[in-house]
Amino acid sequence: MLLIPILMFLRPCLISAQDIRLVNGTTPSQGRLEVFYDNTWGTVCDDYFDDKDAIVVCRMLRFSENLSKVAVRTEAAYGQGTDPIWLDDVHCDGYETSLFNCPASWRNHNCNHGEDVGVDCDLNQSVSITGNQPVIENSSLSLRCQLSACYSYQCTYSWTSSKAISGNTSQQSLTFENITRDWNTATIYCHVNVTSPSTVIVGSTTMDVQYGPSSATVSVSSPLTVTENTSFPTAITCSSPACNPLCNANWFNGSTKILNTTLFSTPISRYFAGSYICNVSNAVGIWTTQLDVIVNYGPSSATVSVSSPLTVTENTSPPTAITCSSPACSPLCNANWFNGSTKILNTTLFSTPISRYFAGSYICNVSNAVGFWTTQLDVIVNYGPSSAPVSVSSPLTVTENTSPPTAITCSSPACNPLCNANWFNGSTKVLNTTLFSTPISRYFAGSYICNVSNAVGFRITQLDVIVNCRRTEGQVFV
Ligand SMILES: *[C@@H]1O[C@H](CO)[C@@H](O)[C@H](O)[C@H]1NC(C)=O
Ligand SMILES: *[C@@H]1O[C@H](CO)[C@@H](O)[C@H](O)[C@H]1NC(C)=O
Ligand SMILES: *[C@@H]1O[C@H](CO)[C@@H](O)[C@H](O)[C@H]1NC(C)=O
Ligand SMILES: *[C@@H]1O[C@H](CO)[C@@H](O)[C@H](O)[C@H]1NC(C)=O
Ligand SMILES: *[C@@H]1O[C@H](CO)[C@@H](O)[C@H](O)[C@H]1NC(C)=O
Ligand SMILES: *[C@@H]1O[C@H](CO)[C@@H](O)[C@H](O)[C@H]1NC(C)=O
Ligand SMILES: *[C@@H]1O[C@H](CO)[C@@H](O)[C@H](O)[C@H]1NC(C)=O
Ligand SMILES: *[C@@H]1O[C@H](CO)[C@@H](O)[C@H](O)[C@H]1NC(C)=O
Ligand SMILES: *[C@@H]1O[C@H](CO)[C@@H](O)[C@H](O)[C@H]1NC(C)=O
Ligand SMILES: *[C@@H]1O[C@H](CO)[C@@H](O)[C@H](O)[C@H]1NC(C)=O
Ligand SMILES: *[C@@H]1O[C@H](CO)[C@@H](O)[C@H](O)[C@H]1NC(C)=O
Ligand SMILES: *[C@@H]1O[C@H](CO)[C@@H](O)[C@H](O)[C@H]1NC(C)=O
């Protein structure tokens, strides 16, 4: 009886983590509680043994002090030990650093080994792997493996993966000095070999190595040349290579984001021509690819600088240069004048002065590989008469009452507009292009004017008519 108080006094000095153990669990953090005393391992009775007692045991063994991870297992859950039964009625308040600081009945018990208590210090024990994940490629990643049981037991660590790991894989920490993107999503296993009992517990983590895009893929090559209003063979898309985290792929038109990974809907208008940017990015990086779009289209007009018909007077200048010009075209249009099928090698139709021979119809032809457009210009050149032809020469001498050799006519040369040709007898217009009807009387002698005119000008030719009197029978000329 005297021994007991002495022992209770002595034990705090003697008992240590090495003097208690958990036996026959499946991991080091659980098992039947045994106490080493007097060179002998003995058990503890489960009477009154609760979580507060268990937490002191776990604290001694340097396991987690998290009460929610600690459990008491009664009735020899981890099997029955052998004598002695060292402790009974343990009543810790939970804050003691040693089991022996707790009130208890040392050596004196009313138990059998069917009441041997067990403790689990780490419910659902697992390997934890911590590290600076996610990590950006080309930087350093350190992983550390930990099994709480290893605070009190000898553990060795080893790392494996489906990819070869360089360096020493038999350390608790694993460092990648320059982690490459091909490690992303790889699974790394940490094997913890605990010695008592000999068990290997495996934990794993999935690598999260972040990297930006290394390209921005456009579905067509640049420059892309298309013809207006025709369809594309395929959608023109901007897409992303593998990225972590996932990249966004966007088209930009200048600084305006196009809310579609497909650039165009068909048909394509000429206004879609330009440069577009396929922009692929995530938080780590960005990549852009430029797509130049050329939209070809033909002319929608052929512009002539004057309206048709153009009426000008010969030998005067046209009001302005008469040009054939092109609207916007892609590729650039050629604008040419045609005179019939002859191309005039100038966009300016005439050089002044304009001769009457320039009258006619001209075609302003505007074309490129896509199409053409024509506009017709009718040119009218007005000019007056250059003569007033009379069918006989002046003076005309005839004998009274005889016919003139031919009809005596006043006629017009070419004129534009047509000339009027008129005989005048003094200021009296003779309403006939033929001057006389035969026979000619003596009273027709005199001077006549052949007058040819139009709006542009006139010409006159004088015809002097001499009528010789004929001696008739019984008549005498004086
Ligand atoms: C204790 O363990 C529980 C269950 O694993 C966990 O939810 C809780 O966060 C832990 N508490 C502390 C303080 O570690
Ligand atoms: C270990 O525990 C099991 C029950 O969990 C028990 O059946 C077995 O006898 C125990 N062995 C020892 C050596 O204690
Ligand atoms: C242990 O695991 C079981 C089953 O998965 C679960 O129901 C229980 O809540 C876990 N306990 C702790 C403390 O994590
Ligand atoms: C990592 O290095 C590679 C090769 O030098 C390079 O292509 C890549 O852009 C780098 N990644 C980052 C996020 O800097
Ligand atoms: C790896 O590290 C462990 C722990 O530091 C050491 O015991 C072992 O000798 C090392 N192995 C090699 C191959 O360097
Ligand atoms: C990291 O690895 C990449 C790919 O092997 C290599 O191109 C780069 O030079 C390395 N960087 C450093 C700092 O070692
Ligand atoms: C654990 O390590 C010990 C000592 O290195 C070794 O003898 C034992 O075979 C290992 N156990 C397992 C399951 O690998
Ligand atoms: C994206 O473009 C496609 C093809 O042009 C079109 O059918 C679709 O409606 C567009 N989606 C949005 C959200 O604009
Ligand atoms: C791009 O911007 C220009 C100028 O604002 C516009 O004319 C064109 O239609 C735009 N293209 C697309 C595909 O939105
Ligand atoms: C394309 O369609 C627009 C609108 O219908 C039209 O104005 C344009 O001339 C067309 N372009 C071609 C080359 O057909
Ligand atoms: C084109 O016409 C203008 C005006 O008539 C003239 O000055 C120029 O020499 C002409 N050029 C050619 C190439 O014929
Ligand atoms: C014009 O003169 C011819 C010949 O003298 C004559 O036959 C004709 O009747 C005349 N016509 C008119 C409209 O006077």
XYZ file of C-alpha atoms and ligand atoms in Angstrom:
646
model
C 0.000 0.000 0.000
C 2.856 2.374 0.797
C 4.376 1.803 -2.609
C 1.576 3.413 -4.508
C 2.013 7.051 -3.422
C 5.724 6.732 -3.950
C 5.189 5.401 -7.443
C 2.695 8.190 -8.183
C 5.336 10.622 -7.135
C 8.092 8.987 -9.099
C 6.288 8.271 -12.359
C 6.105 11.870 -13.657
C 9.867 11.890 -13.616
C 10.162 8.590 -15.341
C 7.296 8.257 -17.724
C 7.903 9.630 -21.238
C 6.690 9.074 -24.759
C 8.986 6.103 -24.926
C 7.135 4.571 -21.992
C 3.740 4.341 -23.620
C 2.752 2.839 -26.958
C -0.197 1.951 -29.141
C -0.159 -1.684 -30.137
C -1.831 -3.721 -32.860
C -3.516 -0.894 -34.725
C -3.406 -0.769 -38.479
C -1.558 2.530 -38.341
C 0.899 3.846 -35.740
C -1.619 6.371 -34.472
C -3.982 3.731 -33.122
C -3.826 0.668 -30.978
C -4.056 -0.818 -27.541
C -2.610 1.540 -24.933
C 0.377 0.025 -23.109
C 2.549 1.503 -20.394
C 6.152 0.467 -19.721
C 7.046 0.180 -16.097
C 9.376 -1.982 -14.103
C 10.840 -3.285 -17.344
C 7.439 -4.585 -18.287
C 4.747 -3.454 -20.725
C 1.267 -3.534 -19.229
C -2.232 -2.427 -20.252
C -4.747 0.214 -19.106
C -8.330 -0.545 -18.056
C -11.111 1.211 -19.957
C -13.123 2.162 -16.841
C -13.844 5.924 -16.984
C -11.346 6.269 -19.833
C -12.663 9.009 -22.105
C -11.570 11.494 -24.815
C -9.867 13.749 -22.270
C -7.643 10.842 -21.261
C -7.095 9.897 -24.876
C -6.002 13.398 -25.844
C -3.289 13.285 -23.162
C -2.073 9.994 -24.602
C -2.053 11.480 -28.105
C -0.274 14.599 -26.880
C 2.460 12.443 -25.329
C 2.838 10.564 -28.582
C 2.967 13.904 -30.445
C -0.041 13.220 -32.562
C -2.676 15.788 -33.433
C -4.299 17.360 -30.419
C -7.514 17.801 -32.315
C -10.232 16.275 -30.133
C -12.434 15.568 -33.099
C -9.749 13.257 -34.468
C -9.318 11.322 -31.259
C -11.332 8.302 -30.199
C -11.350 5.856 -27.296
C -11.774 2.172 -28.148
C -13.007 0.073 -25.217
C -13.253 -3.636 -24.536
C -9.988 -4.667 -26.104
C -10.897 -3.363 -29.534
C -7.253 -3.801 -30.528
C -6.958 -7.168 -28.837
C -6.109 -8.215 -25.297
C -2.697 -7.534 -23.864
C -0.870 -9.501 -21.240
C -0.354 -8.741 -17.590
C 0.172 -6.518 -15.858
C -2.755 -4.113 -16.001
C -0.904 -1.050 -14.786
C -3.656 1.594 -14.664
C -7.371 1.912 -13.909
C -9.872 4.761 -13.386
C -7.806 7.344 -15.250
C -9.314 10.817 -14.819
C -7.336 13.359 -16.855
C -8.721 16.860 -17.309
C -7.204 16.808 -20.811
C -4.518 19.459 -20.333
C -1.869 17.268 -18.749
C 1.363 16.804 -20.660
C 1.732 13.253 -19.370
C -0.670 10.455 -18.640
C 0.865 10.048 -15.245
C -0.013 13.567 -14.212
C -3.605 12.444 -14.295
C -5.389 11.117 -11.235
C -5.582 7.335 -11.650
C -5.396 4.119 -9.800
C -1.925 2.794 -10.416
C -1.594 -0.994 -10.443
C -4.776 -1.362 -8.395
C -7.662 -2.317 -10.639
C -10.794 -4.387 -10.863
C -10.405 -5.199 -14.548
C -9.486 -8.028 -16.875
C -7.810 -7.828 -20.261
C -11.198 -7.835 -21.926
C -11.339 -4.198 -20.778
C -7.980 -3.176 -22.227
C -8.427 0.325 -23.594
C -7.370 1.399 -27.084
C -6.851 4.878 -28.453
C -7.046 6.239 -31.970
C -5.151 9.509 -32.209
C -5.802 10.246 -35.841
C -9.178 9.173 -37.159
C -9.232 8.747 -40.905
C -5.527 9.214 -40.957
C -4.120 10.168 -44.302
C -1.024 11.492 -45.901
C -1.140 15.219 -46.449
C 0.844 16.784 -49.260
C 1.297 20.531 -49.077
C 3.107 22.896 -51.371
C 2.983 26.104 -53.373
C 0.382 24.887 -55.838
C -0.834 26.080 -58.258
C 2.582 27.045 -59.541
C 3.561 28.868 -62.730
C 5.827 26.926 -65.072
C 9.566 27.642 -65.008
C 9.384 28.450 -61.318
C 10.136 26.350 -58.277
C 7.642 23.938 -56.748
C 8.158 22.333 -53.358
C 5.943 19.562 -52.071
C 6.076 18.297 -48.528
C 4.594 15.033 -47.435
C 3.356 14.525 -43.901
C 1.719 11.754 -41.949
C 0.879 12.951 -38.467
C 1.923 9.595 -37.056
C 5.484 10.356 -38.054
C 5.868 12.834 -35.237
C 6.364 9.886 -32.965
C 7.389 7.098 -35.298
C 10.261 6.660 -37.661
C 8.961 7.235 -41.164
C 10.661 7.145 -44.488
C 9.229 8.871 -47.502
C 9.438 8.136 -51.170
C 7.819 9.814 -54.161
C 6.634 8.236 -57.398
C 4.796 9.334 -60.482
C 4.056 8.005 -63.940
C 6.687 10.522 -65.102
C 10.287 10.200 -64.110
C 11.189 12.428 -61.179
C 14.732 13.708 -61.193
C 16.710 14.119 -58.001
C 16.371 12.358 -54.689
C 12.888 10.917 -54.361
C 13.579 9.529 -50.901
C 13.123 12.712 -48.923
C 10.152 14.175 -47.141
C 10.166 17.204 -49.459
C 10.310 17.103 -53.197
C 11.471 20.172 -55.115
C 11.201 20.937 -58.810
C 13.553 23.837 -59.461
C 12.099 24.549 -62.907
C 8.712 22.895 -63.211
C 7.641 22.284 -66.792
C 4.116 22.387 -68.107
C 4.145 18.707 -68.976
C 3.831 18.046 -65.249
C 0.398 19.627 -65.221
C -2.343 17.125 -64.225
C 0.278 14.491 -63.411
C -0.409 12.562 -60.202
C 2.386 12.369 -57.669
C 2.306 9.765 -54.937
C 3.948 10.016 -51.566
C 4.607 6.680 -49.896
C 5.107 6.870 -46.157
C 6.729 3.813 -44.666
C 6.063 3.688 -40.958
C 7.992 1.164 -38.945
C 5.761 0.231 -36.063
C 3.884 -1.648 -37.261
C 5.510 -1.674 -40.687
C 2.954 -0.050 -42.931
C 3.029 2.022 -46.062
C 0.441 4.749 -46.335
C 0.073 6.415 -49.689
C -1.172 9.891 -50.454
C -1.382 11.661 -53.743
C -1.778 15.083 -55.256
C -2.545 16.276 -58.738
C -0.106 18.776 -60.148
C -1.436 22.192 -61.089
C 1.213 23.857 -63.250
C -0.058 27.013 -64.889
C 1.098 28.256 -68.276
C -0.038 30.677 -70.909
C -0.637 30.182 -74.629
C 2.237 29.534 -77.012
C 0.153 30.317 -80.091
C -3.177 31.730 -81.260
C -4.560 29.578 -84.018
C -6.429 31.130 -86.919
C -8.205 28.647 -89.167
C -7.042 30.312 -92.403
C -3.692 31.754 -93.425
C -3.083 35.466 -93.705
C -3.653 37.377 -95.902
C -7.065 35.958 -96.698
C -8.373 37.104 -100.065
C -12.075 36.663 -100.763
C -14.564 38.043 -103.236
C -17.408 40.128 -101.925
C -20.733 38.353 -101.432
C -19.223 34.903 -101.802
C -19.202 32.434 -98.949
C -16.200 31.182 -97.072
C -15.355 27.557 -97.387
C -15.244 27.342 -93.582
C -15.834 29.495 -90.539
C -12.838 31.672 -89.681
C -12.066 30.892 -86.109
C -9.618 32.012 -83.451
C -8.716 29.189 -81.111
C -6.495 28.467 -78.201
C -3.868 25.820 -77.629
C -3.804 24.022 -74.276
C -3.539 26.536 -71.437
C -3.808 26.263 -67.656
C -6.026 27.853 -66.562
C -8.055 27.662 -69.782
C -7.373 30.487 -72.228
C -9.978 32.784 -73.686
C -9.757 33.139 -77.473
C -11.219 36.339 -78.920
C -11.218 38.208 -82.177
C -10.505 41.926 -82.009
C -11.392 44.478 -84.665
C -9.012 47.254 -83.599
C -9.759 47.594 -79.907
C -13.287 46.201 -80.235
C -13.795 42.646 -79.073
C -15.952 40.566 -81.413
C -18.180 38.479 -79.196
C -17.669 35.358 -81.213
C -14.789 32.998 -81.896
C -16.075 32.944 -85.481
C -15.035 36.139 -87.240
C -17.510 36.446 -90.085
C -20.901 35.378 -91.132
C -21.277 35.149 -94.877
C -21.742 36.843 -97.293
C -18.752 39.088 -96.719
C -19.155 42.777 -97.416
C -16.299 44.975 -98.590
C -16.437 46.722 -95.243
C -15.026 43.628 -93.574
C -11.669 44.210 -95.238
C -8.963 45.030 -92.711
C -6.731 43.550 -90.065
C -8.100 41.452 -87.255
C -6.365 40.130 -84.167
C -6.908 36.672 -82.760
C -6.086 37.155 -79.073
C -5.559 34.158 -76.805
C -4.881 34.782 -73.134
C -5.136 33.663 -69.569
C -3.766 35.062 -66.311
C -0.296 33.744 -67.158
C 0.204 35.056 -70.662
C -1.103 36.255 -73.976
C -0.529 35.480 -77.652
C -1.870 37.241 -80.728
C -2.033 36.425 -84.433
C -2.962 38.997 -87.034
C -5.251 38.133 -89.929
C -5.359 40.515 -92.875
C -8.577 40.228 -94.857
C -8.690 41.465 -98.427
C -12.169 41.626 -99.936
C -12.148 41.964 -103.690
C -15.033 43.607 -105.480
C -15.686 45.055 -108.866
C -16.863 48.533 -109.866
C -20.441 49.613 -109.236
C -20.200 52.503 -111.715
C -18.028 54.100 -114.387
C -17.934 57.815 -113.850
C -17.822 60.199 -116.800
C -17.095 63.833 -115.901
C -19.806 65.233 -118.184
C -23.337 64.135 -118.868
C -24.348 62.454 -122.058
C -25.020 63.629 -124.711
C -22.255 66.217 -124.707
C -22.753 68.898 -127.325
C -19.749 71.062 -128.217
C -18.849 73.423 -131.051
C -15.968 72.482 -133.259
C -12.646 74.064 -132.448
C -13.768 75.274 -129.055
C -12.585 73.648 -125.862
C -14.768 71.296 -123.919
C -15.844 72.918 -120.643
C -13.546 70.634 -118.626
C -11.385 67.626 -119.245
C -13.635 64.707 -120.146
C -12.516 61.856 -117.952
C -13.501 58.266 -117.269
C -12.877 57.328 -113.648
C -13.310 54.453 -111.305
C -15.125 54.144 -107.983
C -13.445 52.186 -105.168
C -12.464 48.737 -106.397
C -10.369 45.938 -105.010
C -7.976 45.315 -106.583
C -7.804 48.793 -108.139
C -9.844 49.154 -111.335
C -8.541 50.300 -114.678
C -10.617 53.072 -116.264
C -10.377 53.335 -120.045
C -12.125 55.094 -122.851
C -13.061 52.994 -125.843
C -13.826 54.303 -129.301
C -15.636 51.324 -130.733
C -13.286 48.463 -129.883
C -10.218 50.701 -129.806
C -8.863 51.502 -126.395
C -7.857 55.137 -125.968
C -4.705 55.148 -123.918
C -5.817 58.004 -121.749
C -8.434 58.589 -119.075
C -8.960 62.005 -120.682
C -11.005 61.595 -123.825
C -10.103 64.638 -125.934
C -7.410 67.127 -126.404
C -8.735 70.497 -127.592
C -9.639 71.821 -130.074
C -12.339 69.304 -130.881
C -12.716 68.471 -134.492
C -15.970 67.403 -136.122
C -14.441 63.982 -136.571
C -14.562 63.394 -132.800
C -18.348 63.195 -132.876
C -19.621 59.741 -131.956
C -20.243 57.376 -129.063
C -17.529 56.532 -126.586
C -17.480 53.950 -123.801
C -15.983 54.606 -120.398
C -14.994 51.099 -119.269
C -14.029 50.438 -115.644
C -12.875 46.960 -114.729
C -10.822 44.683 -112.555
C -10.575 40.931 -112.224
C -13.909 40.783 -110.390
C -16.096 42.752 -112.762
C -16.609 45.711 -115.024
C -18.954 48.619 -115.605
C -19.487 50.783 -118.670
C -21.021 54.191 -119.314
C -21.688 55.513 -122.819
C -20.938 59.112 -123.754
C -22.452 60.487 -126.934
C -20.489 63.432 -128.305
C -22.134 65.841 -130.703
C -19.792 68.344 -132.431
C -21.585 71.265 -133.964
C -20.036 73.133 -136.916
C -21.194 75.575 -139.565
C -20.871 75.468 -143.389
C -17.467 75.856 -144.937
C -18.916 76.989 -148.282
C -22.152 77.765 -150.076
C -21.834 75.783 -153.313
C -23.636 77.088 -156.366
C -24.100 74.649 -159.260
C -22.885 77.074 -161.886
C -20.023 79.496 -161.948
C -20.516 83.196 -161.735
C -21.152 85.173 -163.873
C -23.726 83.032 -165.626
C -24.591 84.349 -169.046
C -27.744 83.037 -170.626
C -29.912 84.082 -173.517
C -33.403 85.172 -172.708
C -35.993 82.471 -173.065
C -33.489 79.682 -173.168
C -33.018 77.230 -170.373
C -29.973 77.324 -168.150
C -27.684 74.364 -168.868
C -28.630 72.727 -165.538
C -30.731 73.511 -162.570
C -29.080 76.376 -160.724
C -28.933 75.239 -157.134
C -27.604 76.555 -153.837
C -26.616 73.592 -151.661
C -25.086 72.896 -148.307
C -21.877 71.112 -147.433
C -21.838 68.934 -144.247
C -23.087 70.899 -141.291
C -24.109 70.024 -137.790
C -26.858 70.638 -137.178
C -27.997 70.467 -140.802
C -27.645 73.762 -142.682
C -30.386 75.557 -144.491
C -29.397 76.560 -148.046
C -31.373 79.485 -149.503
C -31.217 81.773 -152.502
C -31.688 85.422 -151.768
C -32.705 87.971 -154.284
C -31.624 91.109 -152.489
C -33.174 90.633 -149.070
C -35.959 88.447 -150.421
C -35.618 84.782 -149.708
C -36.352 82.653 -152.746
C -38.345 79.759 -151.385
C -36.474 77.203 -153.409
C -32.973 75.816 -153.561
C -33.374 75.958 -157.300
C -33.007 79.534 -158.437
C -34.852 79.671 -161.732
C -37.466 77.942 -163.627
C -36.956 78.248 -167.365
C -37.372 80.033 -169.629
C -35.328 82.857 -168.195
C -36.719 86.294 -168.750
C -34.568 89.338 -169.107
C -35.937 90.500 -165.800
C -34.109 87.746 -164.028
C -30.768 89.398 -164.708
C -29.052 90.498 -161.489
C -27.073 89.289 -158.511
C -28.298 86.431 -156.285
C -26.929 85.170 -153.003
C -26.675 81.530 -152.120
C -26.874 81.585 -148.284
C -26.007 78.438 -146.302
C -26.373 78.590 -142.508
C -27.052 76.867 -139.282
C -26.820 77.989 -135.640
C -23.037 77.816 -135.756
C -22.371 79.925 -138.885
C -23.153 80.784 -142.468
C -21.539 81.106 -145.899
C -22.684 83.041 -148.943
C -21.799 82.810 -152.584
C -22.845 85.491 -155.048
C -24.120 84.504 -158.511
C -24.319 87.219 -161.165
C -26.817 86.400 -163.889
C -26.534 88.123 -167.259
C -29.511 87.660 -169.611
C -28.834 88.470 -173.237
C -31.819 89.657 -175.231
C -32.528 87.701 -178.407
C -33.542 89.411 -181.520
C -37.004 88.169 -182.299
C -38.531 88.619 -185.714
C -39.750 92.136 -186.217
C -37.830 93.327 -183.202
C -34.746 95.356 -183.235
C -32.393 95.711 -180.349
C -30.930 99.071 -179.968
C -10.014 18.997 -36.302
O -10.344 17.933 -37.189
C -11.570 18.118 -37.876
C -11.901 16.842 -38.652
O -10.788 16.444 -39.412
C -11.407 19.299 -38.775
O -12.609 19.545 -39.449
C -11.054 20.525 -37.915
O -10.780 21.626 -38.740
C -9.822 20.252 -37.094
N -9.582 21.384 -36.201
C -8.370 21.921 -36.058
C -8.265 23.044 -35.080
O -7.379 21.509 -36.663
C -5.002 -7.398 -32.797
O -6.348 -6.912 -32.825
C -7.289 -7.836 -33.317
C -8.632 -7.126 -33.335
O -8.525 -5.878 -33.942
C -7.312 -9.084 -32.491
O -8.214 -9.972 -33.088
C -5.922 -9.686 -32.444
O -5.900 -10.789 -31.570
C -4.941 -8.657 -31.926
N -3.592 -9.204 -31.907
C -2.711 -8.929 -30.938
C -1.393 -9.569 -31.085
O -3.001 -8.219 -30.001
C -13.864 9.576 -41.119
O -14.370 8.947 -42.294
C -15.746 8.572 -42.177
C -16.112 7.818 -43.411
O -15.514 8.365 -44.517
C -16.559 9.842 -41.992
O -17.933 9.498 -41.885
C -16.103 10.557 -40.750
O -16.798 11.801 -40.610
C -14.635 10.864 -40.789
N -14.216 11.438 -39.534
C -13.379 12.475 -39.459
C -13.062 12.942 -38.056
O -12.876 13.014 -40.435
C 8.841 28.923 -69.630
O 9.974 28.675 -70.414
C 9.657 28.333 -71.742
C 10.952 27.983 -72.431
O 11.901 28.961 -72.197
C 8.928 29.514 -72.394
O 8.561 29.163 -73.707
C 7.689 29.836 -71.609
O 7.059 30.973 -72.152
C 8.032 30.092 -70.172
N 6.809 30.272 -69.429
C 6.545 31.331 -68.683
C 5.232 31.355 -67.989
O 7.347 32.256 -68.560
C 18.068 10.881 -50.383
O 17.763 11.567 -49.172
C 17.699 10.721 -48.040
C 17.168 11.541 -46.879
O 17.874 12.739 -46.762
C 19.069 10.148 -47.800
O 19.024 9.313 -46.707
C 19.490 9.356 -49.054
O 20.810 8.895 -48.887
C 19.410 10.249 -50.270
N 19.635 9.396 -51.429
C 20.417 9.774 -52.406
C 20.530 8.848 -53.565
O 21.038 10.842 -52.384
C 13.395 25.449 -67.557
O 13.042 24.376 -68.429
C 12.815 24.788 -69.751
C 12.317 23.593 -70.546
O 13.151 22.486 -70.334
C 14.106 25.380 -70.320
O 13.878 25.803 -71.638
C 14.543 26.553 -69.476
O 15.769 27.054 -69.902
C 14.661 26.133 -68.028
N 14.916 27.308 -67.222
C 15.778 27.327 -66.235
C 15.898 28.602 -65.463
O 16.459 26.358 -65.955
C 9.577 0.049 -44.644
O 10.935 0.402 -44.427
C 11.672 -0.674 -43.751
C 13.026 -0.124 -43.411
O 13.582 0.501 -44.535
C 11.706 -1.859 -44.687
O 12.389 -2.875 -44.088
C 10.281 -2.289 -44.975
O 10.255 -3.341 -45.899
C 9.468 -1.167 -45.538
N 8.110 -1.582 -45.611
C 7.449 -1.539 -46.733
C 6.021 -2.033 -46.666
O 7.940 -1.096 -47.769
C -21.223 33.671 -84.017
O -21.021 33.548 -85.425
C -21.799 32.518 -86.032
C -21.386 32.391 -87.484
O -21.327 33.640 -88.072
C -23.278 32.879 -85.877
O -24.058 31.861 -86.438
C -23.591 33.005 -84.396
O -24.909 33.444 -84.242
C -22.660 34.014 -83.718
N -22.864 33.977 -82.281
C -22.921 35.098 -81.561
C -23.097 34.908 -80.101
O -22.814 36.212 -82.075
C -14.430 46.205 -88.171
O -14.485 47.602 -87.955
C -14.747 48.347 -89.134
C -14.640 49.804 -88.777
O -15.369 50.087 -87.637
C -16.127 47.985 -89.664
O -16.382 48.673 -90.850
C -16.155 46.493 -89.955
O -17.441 46.099 -90.360
C -15.769 45.706 -88.716
N -15.661 44.297 -89.064
C -16.323 43.347 -88.405
C -16.153 41.955 -88.895
O -17.040 43.602 -87.439
C -22.608 42.510 -102.756
O -23.889 42.804 -102.208
C -24.107 44.203 -101.976
C -25.467 44.341 -101.321
O -26.386 43.505 -101.947
C -24.031 44.964 -103.306
O -24.189 46.353 -103.063
C -22.669 44.743 -103.925
O -22.599 45.340 -105.173
C -22.404 43.231 -104.076
N -21.046 43.055 -104.517
C -20.706 42.237 -105.506
C -19.266 42.170 -105.871
O -21.557 41.553 -106.074
C -3.810 62.291 -122.316
O -4.629 63.403 -122.642
C -4.103 64.658 -122.171
C -5.137 65.728 -122.495
O -5.580 65.619 -123.754
C -2.765 64.896 -122.870
O -2.216 66.088 -122.415
C -1.816 63.748 -122.565
O -0.643 63.889 -123.278
C -2.456 62.412 -122.943
N -1.621 61.328 -122.465
C -1.395 60.237 -123.177
C -0.549 59.191 -122.541
O -1.886 60.086 -124.278
C -38.869 75.108 -157.233
O -38.384 75.278 -158.595
C -38.673 74.181 -159.420
C -37.930 74.401 -160.785
O -38.127 75.703 -161.205
C -40.138 74.096 -159.550
O -40.428 72.986 -160.393
C -40.763 73.904 -158.190
O -42.148 73.911 -158.284
C -40.368 74.999 -157.277
N -40.836 74.660 -155.865
C -41.411 75.587 -155.048
C -41.843 75.145 -153.684
O -41.569 76.721 -155.426
